[in-house]
Amino acid sequence: MGLWFLAVLVLVLAWGGMGVWQRAKPLPEGVGMAFPERPAEQVRFLADRTWYDAQGRRHLDQAIFDEALALIGQARRLVVADMFLFNDFAGSASGATFRPLSAQLTQALIEQKRDYPELDAVVITDPLNTLYGGLALDHFERLRQAGVQVVETDLARLRASNPLWSGLWHLGPRWFGNRVDDGWLPNVLGPGRVTLRSYLALLNFNANHRKTLVVDRGEEWAGLVTSANPHDASSLHGNVALAFQGAAALDLLSSERSVASWSGVTLADPAPGPASPSPAAGAGVQLLTEGAIRDALLAAISASDPDDRLDVAVFYLAHRGVIEALVQAKSRGVRVRVLLDPNRDAFGIEKGGIPNRPVALELHRQGVEVRWCVTHGEQCHTKLLLRRPAGGGQGELILGSANFTRRNLDNLNLETSVRLVGPADTSALQEAGAFFDERWNSSPERTTSEPFGAFDKAPLWQRLRYRAMEATGLSTF
């Protein structure tokens, strides 16, 4: 009895100690970076819009992956794409015609590498695509055979999102590895069979959630930061992106260099190209990753003055610091508008409205205007904050991969967003404002959103569940 007790005690202490270490261990070099503000060169706001007409028919107006494919198509020296979801899995979704984004991106990379053999092409992605080593993906193999390097991010370098499980994971299951020919469980994300080890890895709930692209463009360098994935079943989602050139694009490449190095892949370190002949007057672009995104969001909200307009359009809003900052901004007279996804659809699986519905109720009770995106299977997948000063001074836009949650903003996931600051008449800021206004100001002929009251108020149990999930990391948001 004494030996068993001692053994169990040692296991529990090791489990707890490993969980604490994995949650608090030093961040890898290059994580949580706020790069210098650079002159805004050739900056453009892009969006994928989904809306419904008076007969309920879905309409799409998409630009983001058209731009990404065009950028790849003119590259000659370097392409680095870091994409979270890069597959054709559809989960339980059916009855919709998806754009084959994964095949289109794969083919574009293969053709460009074939036509320009000296092109250095690298794809960085999340191991969720292969169910953490439990599946072999044909398009990844095609890319490798064509000479494109495919890097699956080493997530063990990150801090634990779910330390309760990760403490045990790092003591045992992590070291068993995984195999593509041992699968016996159904793949809930798509076709094929996977191992139990795939699902044990999934329970860590961390990810390389970035969605970025860097390419050479003549003598210059171009970057794209977006909320969109090259994932077929995500092709109907609403998304946003910012395209830019110059030094900020090289900052983006630098941010990816750190992640690639974890897997032994060295990215080029090119010299800056010539300055753009037409930078946006007085505007600047700043690359942000991980926790630096949170800091920039809080600073932007804090900087808003009475009668300024603060617009938020985000797939998940759960971070307590951001929520409290929005409420404080409202209390000092800022015009705060929050547009949220109802969190009811996930690739054919019905969701329960967490975290957005409890958060929406909290904001509504504090007088913050809240509306819901109208969705029928797709998601309002944007991650955007826009600050528009009442006096026409400097406006500010932050967008990218990061949802406004603990996991996305507190140095747990890998995330990339970009901040644009400049005069109110900067074209990209105006286009972002027009995008938000269009989504907010719905009409029967172009239905995009609906009032807060369109959904039942979150019951107490749902509010408590959201708080527990956000605090502990035992969640998928």
Short mmCIF file of N, CA, C and O in Angstrom, two decimals, residues 54-118:
data_model
loop_
_atom_site.label_atom_id
_atom_site.label_comp_id
_atom_site.label_asym_id
_atom_site.label_seq_id
_atom_site.Cartn_x
_atom_site.Cartn_y
_atom_site.Cartn_z
N ALA A 54 -32.80 39.09 -51.03
CA ALA A 54 -34.14 39.05 -50.46
C ALA A 54 -34.79 37.67 -50.59
O ALA A 54 -35.72 37.34 -49.84
N GLN A 55 -34.31 36.86 -51.51
CA GLN A 55 -34.82 35.50 -51.67
C GLN A 55 -34.02 34.48 -50.85
O GLN A 55 -34.26 33.27 -50.94
N GLY A 56 -33.07 34.96 -50.06
CA GLY A 56 -32.28 34.07 -49.23
C GLY A 56 -31.14 33.38 -49.94
O GLY A 56 -30.53 32.46 -49.38
N ARG A 57 -30.80 33.82 -51.15
CA ARG A 57 -29.71 33.20 -51.89
C ARG A 57 -28.37 33.77 -51.43
O ARG A 57 -28.24 34.98 -51.25
N ARG A 58 -27.41 32.88 -51.28
CA ARG A 58 -26.07 33.28 -50.84
C ARG A 58 -25.28 33.87 -52.01
O ARG A 58 -25.30 33.37 -53.12
N HIS A 59 -24.55 34.96 -51.72
CA HIS A 59 -23.68 35.59 -52.71
C HIS A 59 -22.27 35.71 -52.12
O HIS A 59 -22.10 35.97 -50.92
N LEU A 60 -21.29 35.55 -52.98
CA LEU A 60 -19.89 35.63 -52.56
C LEU A 60 -19.17 36.69 -53.36
O LEU A 60 -19.38 36.83 -54.57
N ASP A 61 -18.33 37.43 -52.69
CA ASP A 61 -17.44 38.41 -53.33
C ASP A 61 -16.08 38.22 -52.70
O ASP A 61 -15.82 38.70 -51.59
N GLN A 62 -15.18 37.50 -53.37
CA GLN A 62 -13.93 37.07 -52.77
C GLN A 62 -12.72 37.69 -53.47
O GLN A 62 -12.71 37.84 -54.68
N ALA A 63 -11.70 38.01 -52.67
CA ALA A 63 -10.51 38.65 -53.23
C ALA A 63 -9.21 38.11 -52.65
O ALA A 63 -8.16 38.26 -53.27
N ILE A 64 -9.26 37.49 -51.47
CA ILE A 64 -8.02 37.23 -50.73
C ILE A 64 -7.15 36.19 -51.42
O ILE A 64 -5.96 36.44 -51.68
N PHE A 65 -7.70 35.02 -51.73
CA PHE A 65 -6.85 34.01 -52.36
C PHE A 65 -6.60 34.28 -53.83
O PHE A 65 -5.62 33.78 -54.38
N ASP A 66 -7.44 35.08 -54.48
CA ASP A 66 -7.08 35.56 -55.82
C ASP A 66 -5.78 36.36 -55.74
O ASP A 66 -4.89 36.22 -56.59
N GLU A 67 -5.67 37.20 -54.71
CA GLU A 67 -4.45 37.98 -54.52
C GLU A 67 -3.27 37.08 -54.17
O GLU A 67 -2.16 37.25 -54.70
N ALA A 68 -3.49 36.10 -53.28
CA ALA A 68 -2.41 35.20 -52.89
C ALA A 68 -1.88 34.41 -54.10
O ALA A 68 -0.66 34.27 -54.29
N LEU A 69 -2.77 33.91 -54.92
CA LEU A 69 -2.35 33.14 -56.10
C LEU A 69 -1.63 34.03 -57.09
O LEU A 69 -0.66 33.60 -57.75
N ALA A 70 -2.08 35.28 -57.23
CA ALA A 70 -1.40 36.20 -58.14
C ALA A 70 0.01 36.52 -57.64
O ALA A 70 0.96 36.61 -58.43
N LEU A 71 0.17 36.69 -56.34
CA LEU A 71 1.49 36.96 -55.78
C LEU A 71 2.43 35.79 -56.03
O LEU A 71 3.60 35.97 -56.41
N ILE A 72 1.95 34.58 -55.82
CA ILE A 72 2.78 33.40 -56.09
C ILE A 72 3.13 33.31 -57.56
O ILE A 72 4.27 32.98 -57.93
N GLY A 73 2.17 33.65 -58.43
CA GLY A 73 2.37 33.53 -59.87
C GLY A 73 3.41 34.45 -60.45
O GLY A 73 3.90 34.21 -61.56
N GLN A 74 3.80 35.51 -59.74
CA GLN A 74 4.83 36.41 -60.26
C GLN A 74 6.15 36.28 -59.50
O GLN A 74 7.11 36.97 -59.80
N ALA A 75 6.20 35.38 -58.51
CA ALA A 75 7.42 35.20 -57.72
C ALA A 75 8.50 34.50 -58.54
O ALA A 75 8.21 33.61 -59.34
N ARG A 76 9.74 34.87 -58.32
CA ARG A 76 10.87 34.26 -59.03
C ARG A 76 11.94 33.74 -58.08
O ARG A 76 12.67 32.82 -58.42
N ARG A 77 12.03 34.32 -56.88
CA ARG A 77 13.12 33.95 -55.97
C ARG A 77 12.65 33.24 -54.71
O ARG A 77 13.28 32.28 -54.27
N LEU A 78 11.53 33.68 -54.12
CA LEU A 78 11.15 33.16 -52.82
C LEU A 78 9.64 33.23 -52.63
O LEU A 78 9.01 34.23 -52.94
N VAL A 79 9.08 32.15 -52.11
CA VAL A 79 7.70 32.10 -51.62
C VAL A 79 7.72 31.42 -50.27
O VAL A 79 8.23 30.30 -50.14
N VAL A 80 7.19 32.09 -49.25
CA VAL A 80 7.02 31.48 -47.93
C VAL A 80 5.56 31.66 -47.54
O VAL A 80 5.11 32.79 -47.33
N ALA A 81 4.83 30.56 -47.43
CA ALA A 81 3.43 30.58 -47.03
C ALA A 81 3.30 29.86 -45.70
O ALA A 81 3.75 28.71 -45.57
N ASP A 82 2.71 30.50 -44.72
CA ASP A 82 2.44 29.88 -43.43
C ASP A 82 0.93 29.87 -43.26
O ASP A 82 0.30 30.92 -43.08
N MET A 83 0.32 28.68 -43.36
CA MET A 83 -1.13 28.56 -43.38
C MET A 83 -1.60 27.50 -42.40
O MET A 83 -1.17 26.34 -42.47
N PHE A 84 -2.49 27.88 -41.49
CA PHE A 84 -2.97 26.98 -40.44
C PHE A 84 -3.69 25.77 -41.02
O PHE A 84 -3.24 24.63 -40.88
N LEU A 85 -4.83 25.97 -41.67
CA LEU A 85 -5.57 24.89 -42.30
C LEU A 85 -5.27 24.88 -43.79
O LEU A 85 -5.57 25.84 -44.50
N PHE A 86 -4.70 23.77 -44.26
CA PHE A 86 -4.33 23.64 -45.67
C PHE A 86 -4.71 22.22 -46.08
O PHE A 86 -3.88 21.33 -46.15
N ASN A 87 -6.02 22.02 -46.33
CA ASN A 87 -6.52 20.70 -46.70
C ASN A 87 -7.92 20.83 -47.30
O ASN A 87 -8.50 21.92 -47.33
N ASP A 88 -8.46 19.70 -47.76
CA ASP A 88 -9.80 19.69 -48.33
C ASP A 88 -10.81 19.00 -47.43
O ASP A 88 -11.89 18.61 -47.88
N PHE A 89 -10.50 18.85 -46.14
CA PHE A 89 -11.44 18.23 -45.21
C PHE A 89 -12.70 19.08 -45.10
O PHE A 89 -12.64 20.30 -45.06
N ALA A 90 -13.85 18.42 -44.99
CA ALA A 90 -15.12 19.13 -44.86
C ALA A 90 -15.87 18.77 -43.60
O ALA A 90 -16.97 19.26 -43.38
N GLY A 91 -15.29 17.90 -42.74
CA GLY A 91 -15.98 17.50 -41.54
C GLY A 91 -17.33 16.88 -41.87
O GLY A 91 -17.42 15.99 -42.72
N SER A 92 -18.38 17.39 -41.23
CA SER A 92 -19.74 16.89 -41.48
C SER A 92 -20.52 17.79 -42.42
O SER A 92 -21.72 17.58 -42.63
N ALA A 93 -19.86 18.80 -42.98
CA ALA A 93 -20.56 19.73 -43.88
C ALA A 93 -20.94 19.03 -45.17
O ALA A 93 -20.18 18.23 -45.71
N SER A 94 -22.12 19.32 -45.66
CA SER A 94 -22.59 18.72 -46.91
C SER A 94 -23.55 19.69 -47.59
O SER A 94 -24.08 20.61 -46.97
N GLY A 95 -23.76 19.48 -48.86
CA GLY A 95 -24.73 20.27 -49.61
C GLY A 95 -24.22 21.59 -50.10
O GLY A 95 -24.94 22.33 -50.76
N ALA A 96 -22.97 21.94 -49.81
CA ALA A 96 -22.41 23.21 -50.26
C ALA A 96 -21.32 22.96 -51.29
O ALA A 96 -20.65 21.93 -51.26
N THR A 97 -21.17 23.89 -52.19
CA THR A 97 -20.10 23.81 -53.18
C THR A 97 -18.95 24.67 -52.69
O THR A 97 -19.04 25.89 -52.63
N PHE A 98 -17.86 24.02 -52.32
CA PHE A 98 -16.71 24.73 -51.80
C PHE A 98 -15.71 25.02 -52.90
O PHE A 98 -15.54 24.23 -53.83
N ARG A 99 -15.04 26.14 -52.78
CA ARG A 99 -13.94 26.44 -53.69
C ARG A 99 -12.75 25.56 -53.32
O ARG A 99 -12.39 25.48 -52.14
N PRO A 100 -12.11 24.90 -54.28
CA PRO A 100 -10.99 24.00 -53.97
C PRO A 100 -9.71 24.76 -53.67
O PRO A 100 -8.70 24.66 -54.39
N LEU A 101 -9.71 25.51 -52.58
CA LEU A 101 -8.58 26.38 -52.26
C LEU A 101 -7.29 25.60 -52.05
O LEU A 101 -6.22 26.03 -52.48
N SER A 102 -7.37 24.46 -51.37
CA SER A 102 -6.14 23.70 -51.11
C SER A 102 -5.52 23.21 -52.40
O SER A 102 -4.29 23.26 -52.57
N ALA A 103 -6.34 22.75 -53.34
CA ALA A 103 -5.81 22.29 -54.64
C ALA A 103 -5.26 23.46 -55.45
O ALA A 103 -4.23 23.33 -56.12
N GLN A 104 -5.93 24.60 -55.39
CA GLN A 104 -5.47 25.76 -56.16
C GLN A 104 -4.13 26.26 -55.65
O GLN A 104 -3.23 26.59 -56.44
N LEU A 105 -3.98 26.33 -54.32
CA LEU A 105 -2.70 26.78 -53.78
C LEU A 105 -1.60 25.76 -54.07
O LEU A 105 -0.48 26.13 -54.44
N THR A 106 -1.92 24.49 -53.92
CA THR A 106 -0.94 23.44 -54.22
C THR A 106 -0.47 23.54 -55.67
O THR A 106 0.74 23.51 -55.96
N GLN A 107 -1.41 23.66 -56.60
CA GLN A 107 -1.05 23.70 -58.01
C GLN A 107 -0.25 24.95 -58.35
O GLN A 107 0.70 24.90 -59.14
N ALA A 108 -0.62 26.08 -57.75
CA ALA A 108 0.12 27.32 -58.01
C ALA A 108 1.57 27.19 -57.57
O ALA A 108 2.50 27.62 -58.29
N LEU A 109 1.81 26.59 -56.43
CA LEU A 109 3.18 26.42 -55.94
C LEU A 109 3.96 25.45 -56.81
O LEU A 109 5.13 25.68 -57.15
N ILE A 110 3.33 24.35 -57.20
CA ILE A 110 4.00 23.35 -58.03
C ILE A 110 4.37 23.94 -59.39
O ILE A 110 5.48 23.76 -59.89
N GLU A 111 3.43 24.65 -60.00
CA GLU A 111 3.69 25.22 -61.33
C GLU A 111 4.78 26.29 -61.26
O GLU A 111 5.64 26.36 -62.16
N GLN A 112 4.77 27.10 -60.21
CA GLN A 112 5.78 28.15 -60.12
C GLN A 112 7.17 27.54 -59.90
O GLN A 112 8.16 28.02 -60.47
N LYS A 113 7.24 26.50 -59.09
CA LYS A 113 8.52 25.82 -58.87
C LYS A 113 8.99 25.13 -60.15
O LYS A 113 10.19 25.11 -60.45
N ARG A 114 8.07 24.57 -60.91
CA ARG A 114 8.43 23.93 -62.19
C ARG A 114 8.95 24.96 -63.20
O ARG A 114 9.95 24.72 -63.88
N ASP A 115 8.28 26.10 -63.29
CA ASP A 115 8.66 27.11 -64.28
C ASP A 115 9.92 27.86 -63.88
O ASP A 115 10.65 28.37 -64.75
N TYR A 116 10.19 27.94 -62.56
CA TYR A 116 11.36 28.67 -62.07
C TYR A 116 12.07 27.79 -61.05
O TYR A 116 11.88 27.94 -59.83
N PRO A 117 12.88 26.84 -61.51
CA PRO A 117 13.50 25.85 -60.62
C PRO A 117 14.34 26.46 -59.50
O PRO A 117 14.52 25.82 -58.46
N GLU A 118 14.86 27.67 -59.71
CA GLU A 118 15.66 28.29 -58.66
C GLU A 118 14.83 28.92 -57.56
O GLU A 118 15.36 29.39 -56.55
#
